[in-house]
Every structure is written in C-alpha cells, then in structure tokens.
Amino acid sequence: MSEAPPTTPPTEAAPVHEGTATPRPTMSRKSVGASQRTAPDRFTPPEPPALEVRDLSVYYGKKMALSGVSMQIPVKKITALIGPSGCGKSTLLRSLNRMNDLIPGARITGAVDYHGHNLYGNSVDPVEVRRRIGMVFQKPNPFPKSIFENVAFGARVNGYKGDYNELVERSLRQAALWDEVKDDLKKSGLALSGGQQQRLCIARALAVEPEIILMDEPCSALDPIATLKIEELMRQLARDYTIVIVTHNMQQAARVSDYTGFFLAGEAAYGQLIEYGPTEEIFTTPMDPRTEDYITGRFG
Amino acid sequence: MAVSLPDENFTLQATGRVARRQAVSRASKWVLLGASMIGVVVLFALMVDTIVVGWSRISWSFFTSYPSRFADQAGLRSSFIGSIWILSLTIVFVVPIAIATAIWIEEFAPKTRLLEFVKLNLANLAGVPSIIYGVLGLAVFVRLFGWGSSILAGSFTLFLMILPMTVIASQEAIRQVPPSLRQGSLALGATEWQTVWYHVLPGALPGIITGVILALARAAGETAALIMIGAFTFIAFDNTSIWDSFTTMPIQVYNWTVRPQEAFRQNAAAGILVLMTVVLTFNIAAAALRERFRN
Ligand SMILES: Nc1ncnc2c1ncn2[C@@H]1O[C@H](COP(=O)(O)OP(=O)(O)O)[C@@H](O)[C@H]1O
Ligand SMILES: [Mg+2]
C-alpha cells in the first residue's frame, strides 16, 4: 500500500463535467475502477462489503435526520463520510454499531447487514455488535485510569483470559503509541497530549479485536502534526481493519480514504447520500453538481 | 529607534464611567465580606460560649457515666453508644438504597412522566420537616410493625428522613460523570451495568460520599423525630441489640438543657462540644475519603 497518499487539495481540482475527465495519474494508487458507478449514489465497491447499509433512515423523535441511505462499506478499506455539518454523518456512523440506541427517541428503519445478519434484527444484542464494531470519538475520551487499564478495559469486560501485558503492548504498538508510553503505563491516560490520548483510544478499541473501526472526526480536536500521525496510523490499520471515518476536512478524506460518500441535508432538512464512489473520482470527476460545489469549496 | 515620550493628553488612570464602575466593584467586596462575617461571627461567639461553659466538664468520667439525677455524676455513656448504634444502622440502610435509587433514576429508568413525578417527590420529601418523619416512624415502625421505641425503629426513621437528600446528592454526583466516558465504555462492548460499575460509580463516588456525610451530620443532630418515636427516656445501660430502647447525644443534651440547675447547663455545653467534634470528624473523614477517590 502506498505510504504517501496523493494530497491534491480539492480546491485545486479543476471544475470537471460529469463522466468526461479521466482520473489524474497521481490518483492511480488504487485498483478501483469507475465502471461500477451508474448513478452518483449507486456504487458497488469491488471488495466484499464489511457492512451493507440498506435503505437506512434515522429519526430523532419525529424529526428525520437521515433518509434512505444505501451503501456498501468495503472490507479492509477506509471509507470517508463527508458533508457539511448537520447532514447526518455522525448519525449514520452511530447507527453502524448501534450507538444510536443510547439516544432517547432515536429510531431507525432499514437495515445494516453484517456477516449476513441485520444489526437491527430482533435477536441481535447491541453489546455483541459494539464489541465487533468499535468506535473512536471526536473528542479523545480516555478513562481516568492508567494507560494500561485504559487498554485492558475492553478485554476485561469481555472476559479475555489471555496475557494482558502482551495484549496491551500489542494494541499500543498497533496504535503507534507504544514507544512513547512504554515506560509509564501506570500514568493516567488523561496525562497524555491530545494526539496521544486519541491514539490511546484507538489502542483501546483495537484491544477488543474488532473487525471494523468507526471514527467520528477523530482529528478535529488535534493539531496538524497529531492529525498526520493519526492519518498515517489509519493507513496502516486499513491492512487489517475496515475503517469508516467521518470528517469535515476534505483534504483529510482525500489523503486517507479509499472511498468517499458525500452527504447533504438539502432544503428537505434531512441528510441524504448524494454521491458515493472511489475517493479520487469523487474529488476529480464528481457526477453530481452538488458534490462538485462542496469539494470545490463553493458551499458548506 | 527613538523612544517616544508619554502623551500628556492621554491617561490610563480610571476616569469617568470606568472610575464609577470600579468604585462599585470595590465596594461590593466589602459588602460581601460583611455578609459572610455575620455568620462566622455568630458561630464563633456560640462556640466560645459553649467552650467556656462546658470545657470544665469534659473528662473521661463524662464519657463513662450514665445519666444521673446529680449533674456532676451524669455522663454521655448511654447516649454516645446510642448515637453510634443509630448512625451505623442508618448508614447501612441509606448508602446502598440511596446509591441504587440514584443509579436507577439517572442511568436506567425510562424517561417517562412517572420518573419526573418520582424526582419531584424526592425534592419535596427532602424539604419535609423531620417531625413528620417522626410521626411516620411512630405510626409505622413503632406501632404497626411493633418494633417499639427501638434502635431499629429509630434508624429506619432517620434512614427515611435522610434518604431523599442522599439520593439527590448521589444523582448530582452521577450526572457529573461525563457522558463521553459512558459512550467510550459502551463502545468497547461493556454492558450498561459494567459501565456503571467501572466508570460511573467510581467517578461519582467523591460526590456521593460528600452527600452521605452531610446527610449523616443531619441525622447525628436529629432530635425531634427521635423524641417523637419515643427515644426520650432515661437509659442507664449499654445498648447491645437493635431491639433495645435508646437515647442519643442530642436528646441527652436537650434533656439537660431543660433542667433548671446551672450544673446541667454545663453538662449540656459539654455534650454539645462532643457532638460537634463527632460531626466535625465526619466531615474531615469525608474530605479525606473524597481526596482518596479523586486520585
Ligand atoms: N441526539 C440528537 N437528538 C436530536 N437530534 C439530533 C441528535 N443528534 C443529531 N441530531 C440531529 O440530526 C441531524 C444530523 O446530525 P449529525 O448526525 O450530528 O450530523 P453531522 O455529524 O453530519 O454534523 C442534525 O439535524 C442534528 O440536529
Ligand atoms: Mg458529527
């Protein structure tokens, strides 16, 4: 996998008309083709789906926040969800591991298939779902406990019987944090810098060995250097994990993701998936004019 | 580079409106200080008076003697032991029930009208005069349950009396635990109970302890409710069972203050000193515990 993802800022992308331009050569790092796209929001990634969202709508009370989203999240790839704030990105992300259950009044219609089972099926236990589909939040939220206990917690509550020292080291290494904290694992997780805290939260999520990691604007509270570190880490993690990241930073989506879904809450006031496809296509040859307006910075 | 001379027509001293606003601000400090001092001075005067009157009575025999018709032979023994029994039992009842109630309300209860009703009632109950709890205790525990004027009936009455304020304090403490911690825990596949046990409770514990101790201080000084259930008796033995009749320190003090003789007034003052020391010890213990759990 390429270590240096293309960094063409979207604002530099020349206005293109749908379907006419070919992807830029610098964008050719991935072997995904445009051929699967028949409409802006219809796209089937070549990889098998880790999650299949089918006609998902989410309501908060009477208010519809997200309407009729269908998309396949490919396995071991990074899928970015972009769009202006309030368009339902976090809402979609939370419904991928049933964190929406925690919001009083939240209601969901449609389905999310995971290994052929609907996450919203009757016999599905949300605790079981969340163990397999982890989440990293916008604001780093380490527990007010030691670094070691932060990482070990998920395994503990899941009854892990193996070697905790080994598990903690492995998870911290995977999260590229081990070298910075290996000498004081007893230190409070809250004593770390913001970027380290966020990597601790990633390590904590990895320690329960999920298949999928959902990240909701994981860098929005971090400085640019810490942000780059996390982005690098995400590229590494994508070898073993399926990652879905919400970001309002289009450069970030362009830098790290393989696929991008663009969401918008139009006059209708509920969010919709406007366009979905390989990241380079979304940023160079969007099919929907609204996508183009957004990525060229004309609104949002 | 040239050094610029101060501009003669320019001043950074307070003038006009700023000067007036600053004058008000400075005056406000003195007014607030004065208000605070009223309480402090009155309390200090009371303390001094109590110490002056009662200090000479503080001795070992004051703790080891039962009440007596003779002021110089009377002591706190039975009421001290009675207070310890009553407070210990009250703690045993109130801590688990209050914490469980608060957790249920904050973490598990469906957000319905019924819940709002329960919360409203808790707030109201916390403001009910203690004598009402005494009447309730008399009717239910002493008479209906047939427990008599026993330690058990007394602690149940005080337990009911301080339960609302303890629940409310525990709720406050639980609400202080950031939602992001709960989300972090749940997102790792912890159950709701595991999240409460490992994160919410430890985070809320300092606040819960403070609430419990403050409530206990109130129970320690409670007289009316206990007199109501029949604790106003002459006890010249050591309590050994929850079925014993009992007296407590504030009741004993009250007992002494209604006597006409000056010597009993001294006993009362000494009793107050002991009671205050006990309550102060509670508060210090609470602060120490709070600091420990904070780290
Ligand atoms: N907990 C909630 N309760 C009620 N409405 C919510 C809640 N969370 C989000 N919403 C609403 O749902 C819509 C989408 O929000 P969100 O998913 O947070 O958008 P985004 O993450 O794209 O900024 C917004 O209109 C927002 O007001
Ligand atoms: Mg969001």
XYZ file of C-alpha atoms in Angstrom, chain B residues 7-279:
273
model
C 1.473 61.683 25.609
C 0.420 64.403 28.085
C -3.212 64.323 26.977
C -3.530 60.592 27.374
C -4.143 58.748 30.630
C -4.615 55.129 31.620
C -5.943 56.047 35.041
C -9.582 55.247 35.676
C -11.766 58.243 34.846
C -15.449 58.878 34.276
C -17.578 55.756 33.891
C -14.707 53.369 34.441
C -13.901 55.063 37.739
C -17.515 54.776 38.852
C -17.740 51.114 37.861
C -14.532 50.368 39.703
C -15.828 52.119 42.828
C -18.936 49.922 42.803
C -16.797 46.866 42.246
C -14.527 47.707 45.188
C -17.486 48.443 47.459
C -19.109 45.121 46.528
C -16.177 43.223 48.002
C -16.709 44.864 51.385
C -20.445 44.252 51.338
C -19.919 40.586 50.527
C -17.253 40.267 53.195
C -19.618 41.835 55.742
C -22.371 39.384 54.835
C -20.028 36.448 55.271
C -18.801 37.741 58.591
C -22.275 37.801 60.142
C -22.448 34.026 60.006
C -18.851 33.498 61.034
C -19.023 35.873 63.994
C -22.261 34.443 65.366
C -20.953 30.911 65.016
C -17.676 31.860 66.652
C -19.431 33.542 69.561
C -21.590 30.460 70.102
C -18.527 28.232 70.027
C -16.660 30.350 72.510
C -19.633 30.488 74.845
C -20.088 26.721 74.662
C -16.425 26.059 75.312
C -16.326 28.490 78.235
C -19.352 26.903 79.861
C -18.721 23.263 79.036
C -14.983 22.704 78.849
C -14.507 22.036 82.551
C -16.967 19.128 82.361
C -15.047 17.291 79.635
C -13.331 14.403 81.338
C -13.059 10.647 80.994
C -15.843 10.070 83.509
C -18.158 12.275 81.449
C -17.912 9.608 78.732
C -18.136 6.601 81.020
C -21.044 7.695 83.214
C -24.708 7.052 82.652
C -27.209 9.894 83.066
C -27.864 10.813 86.666
C -30.017 12.976 88.887
C -26.777 14.570 90.039
C -25.277 16.809 87.379
C -21.661 16.170 88.344
C -22.164 12.407 88.092
C -24.110 12.447 84.821
C -22.395 11.442 81.599
C -22.839 10.695 77.936
C -22.180 6.975 78.004
C -25.593 5.637 77.011
C -26.380 8.438 74.563
C -22.961 8.174 72.915
C -23.389 4.445 72.409
C -26.969 5.003 71.289
C -25.855 7.565 68.702
C -23.251 5.163 67.339
C -25.820 2.377 67.004
C -28.349 4.625 65.349
C -25.889 6.220 62.928
C -24.218 2.948 61.988
C -27.519 1.318 61.169
C -28.683 4.399 59.298
C -25.513 4.298 57.142
C -26.020 0.614 56.457
C -29.560 1.268 55.239
C -29.095 4.554 53.440
C -25.906 4.023 51.440
C -26.944 1.087 49.268
C -30.556 2.190 48.887
C -29.699 5.798 48.025
C -26.995 4.831 45.528
C -29.197 2.200 43.924
C -32.077 4.655 43.635
C -29.877 7.368 42.160
C -28.321 4.976 39.638
C -31.710 3.711 38.625
C -33.075 7.217 38.130
C -30.060 8.532 36.262
C -28.906 5.536 34.260
C -31.690 3.054 33.766
C -35.153 4.479 34.319
C -37.087 5.162 31.131
C -37.550 8.908 30.824
C -41.271 8.986 31.494
C -43.773 11.173 33.309
C -43.669 8.723 36.192
C -39.938 9.339 36.572
C -40.491 13.103 36.597
C -43.102 12.573 39.285
C -40.701 10.500 41.382
C -37.978 13.127 41.036
C -40.327 15.932 42.015
C -41.419 13.991 45.074
C -37.851 13.344 46.107
C -37.151 17.058 46.053
C -40.265 17.708 48.109
C -39.510 14.960 50.600
C -36.051 16.420 51.192
C -37.775 19.542 52.481
C -40.284 17.884 54.795
C -39.736 18.799 58.494
C -38.153 15.986 60.474
C -41.032 15.823 62.951
C -43.200 14.485 60.133
C -40.775 11.607 59.691
C -41.051 11.094 63.432
C -44.833 10.810 63.167
C -44.450 8.363 60.303
C -41.882 6.326 62.244
C -44.164 6.223 65.262
C -47.161 5.083 63.251
C -45.401 2.573 61.037
C -42.268 1.229 62.705
C -43.125 1.616 66.390
C -46.809 0.719 66.262
C -47.721 -1.026 63.004
C -44.577 -3.152 62.774
C -44.494 -3.478 66.544
C -40.809 -2.624 66.817
C -41.423 -0.370 69.819
C -39.172 2.603 70.535
C -36.177 0.547 69.481
C -32.875 1.309 67.791
C -34.244 -0.374 64.673
C -37.293 1.912 64.603
C -35.063 4.942 65.229
C -32.622 4.148 62.446
C -35.401 3.377 59.997
C -36.958 6.725 60.779
C -33.671 8.573 60.248
C -32.981 6.475 57.165
C -36.255 7.640 55.631
C -35.531 11.194 56.710
C -32.136 11.458 55.018
C -32.865 9.183 52.047
C -34.237 11.936 49.775
C -31.299 14.297 50.271
C -28.832 11.440 49.867
C -30.492 10.305 46.650
C -30.480 13.835 45.288
C -26.801 14.334 46.164
C -25.936 10.985 44.567
C -27.898 11.913 41.443
C -25.944 15.156 41.178
C -22.688 13.244 41.518
C -23.712 10.727 38.872
C -24.698 13.491 36.477
C -21.224 14.996 36.857
C -19.681 11.926 35.236
C -19.155 12.954 31.610
C -21.359 11.135 29.065
C -18.268 10.630 26.916
C -16.973 8.133 29.495
C -20.143 6.104 29.280
C -20.006 6.161 25.494
C -16.358 5.133 25.498
C -17.138 2.216 27.744
C -20.249 1.075 25.873
C -18.460 1.369 22.532
C -15.958 -1.225 23.773
C -18.701 -3.748 24.289
C -19.215 -3.158 28.011
C -22.764 -3.693 29.251
C -24.685 -0.891 30.902
C -24.048 -2.408 34.300
C -20.318 -2.774 33.643
C -20.250 0.845 32.544
C -21.974 1.924 35.734
C -19.776 -0.249 37.928
C -16.394 0.565 36.411
C -16.872 4.177 35.365
C -19.975 5.925 36.631
C -19.768 4.819 40.259
C -16.038 5.462 40.730
C -16.463 8.848 39.092
C -19.450 9.732 41.234
C -18.115 8.331 44.498
C -16.477 11.515 45.848
C -19.741 13.409 45.408
C -21.798 10.559 46.821
C -19.593 10.382 49.913
C -19.970 14.102 50.481
C -23.729 13.800 50.220
C -23.917 10.834 52.573
C -21.750 12.518 55.184
C -23.714 15.751 55.108
C -26.916 13.777 55.484
C -25.412 11.810 58.355
C -24.416 15.003 60.106
C -28.061 15.948 59.967
C -29.069 12.540 61.325
C -26.455 12.838 64.085
C -28.015 16.058 65.304
C -31.622 14.969 64.870
C -33.762 15.241 67.979
C -37.387 15.892 67.126
C -38.049 12.791 65.017
C -36.449 10.500 67.598
C -38.272 12.060 70.506
C -41.447 11.556 68.502
C -40.870 7.816 68.251
C -40.206 7.637 72.000
C -36.448 7.881 72.443
C -36.838 10.488 75.187
C -36.105 8.080 78.011
C -33.666 7.506 80.808
C -31.171 4.889 79.601
C -28.727 3.528 82.156
C -27.386 0.531 80.280
C -25.233 -0.148 77.207
C -27.152 -0.911 74.036
C -26.393 -4.387 72.774
C -29.204 -5.109 70.335
C -31.271 -3.369 67.685
C -34.363 -4.072 69.819
C -33.080 -2.023 72.777
C -34.634 1.259 73.680
C -32.107 4.032 73.271
C -31.220 7.660 73.582
C -28.833 9.771 71.541
C -26.479 12.624 72.280
C -28.665 15.468 71.000
C -31.586 14.085 73.009
C -29.393 13.867 76.088
C -28.239 17.437 75.548
C -31.815 18.589 75.168
C -32.659 16.676 78.307
C -30.031 18.557 80.245
C -30.908 21.979 78.880
C -34.461 21.760 80.195
C -33.219 21.224 83.740
C -33.237 24.361 85.885
C -29.885 23.786 87.582
C -26.799 25.614 86.301
C -24.700 22.449 86.579
C -26.847 20.693 83.985
C -26.318 23.590 81.631
C -22.616 22.857 81.881
C -23.296 19.223 81.023
C -25.307 20.337 78.015
C -22.492 22.558 76.779
C -20.003 19.734 77.192
C -22.367 17.399 75.336
C -22.622 19.911 72.508
C -18.826 20.027 72.288
C -18.677 16.249 71.955
C -21.454 16.226 69.369
C -19.747 18.928 67.341
C -16.476 17.033 67.482
C -18.204 13.924 66.169
C -19.823 15.814 63.296
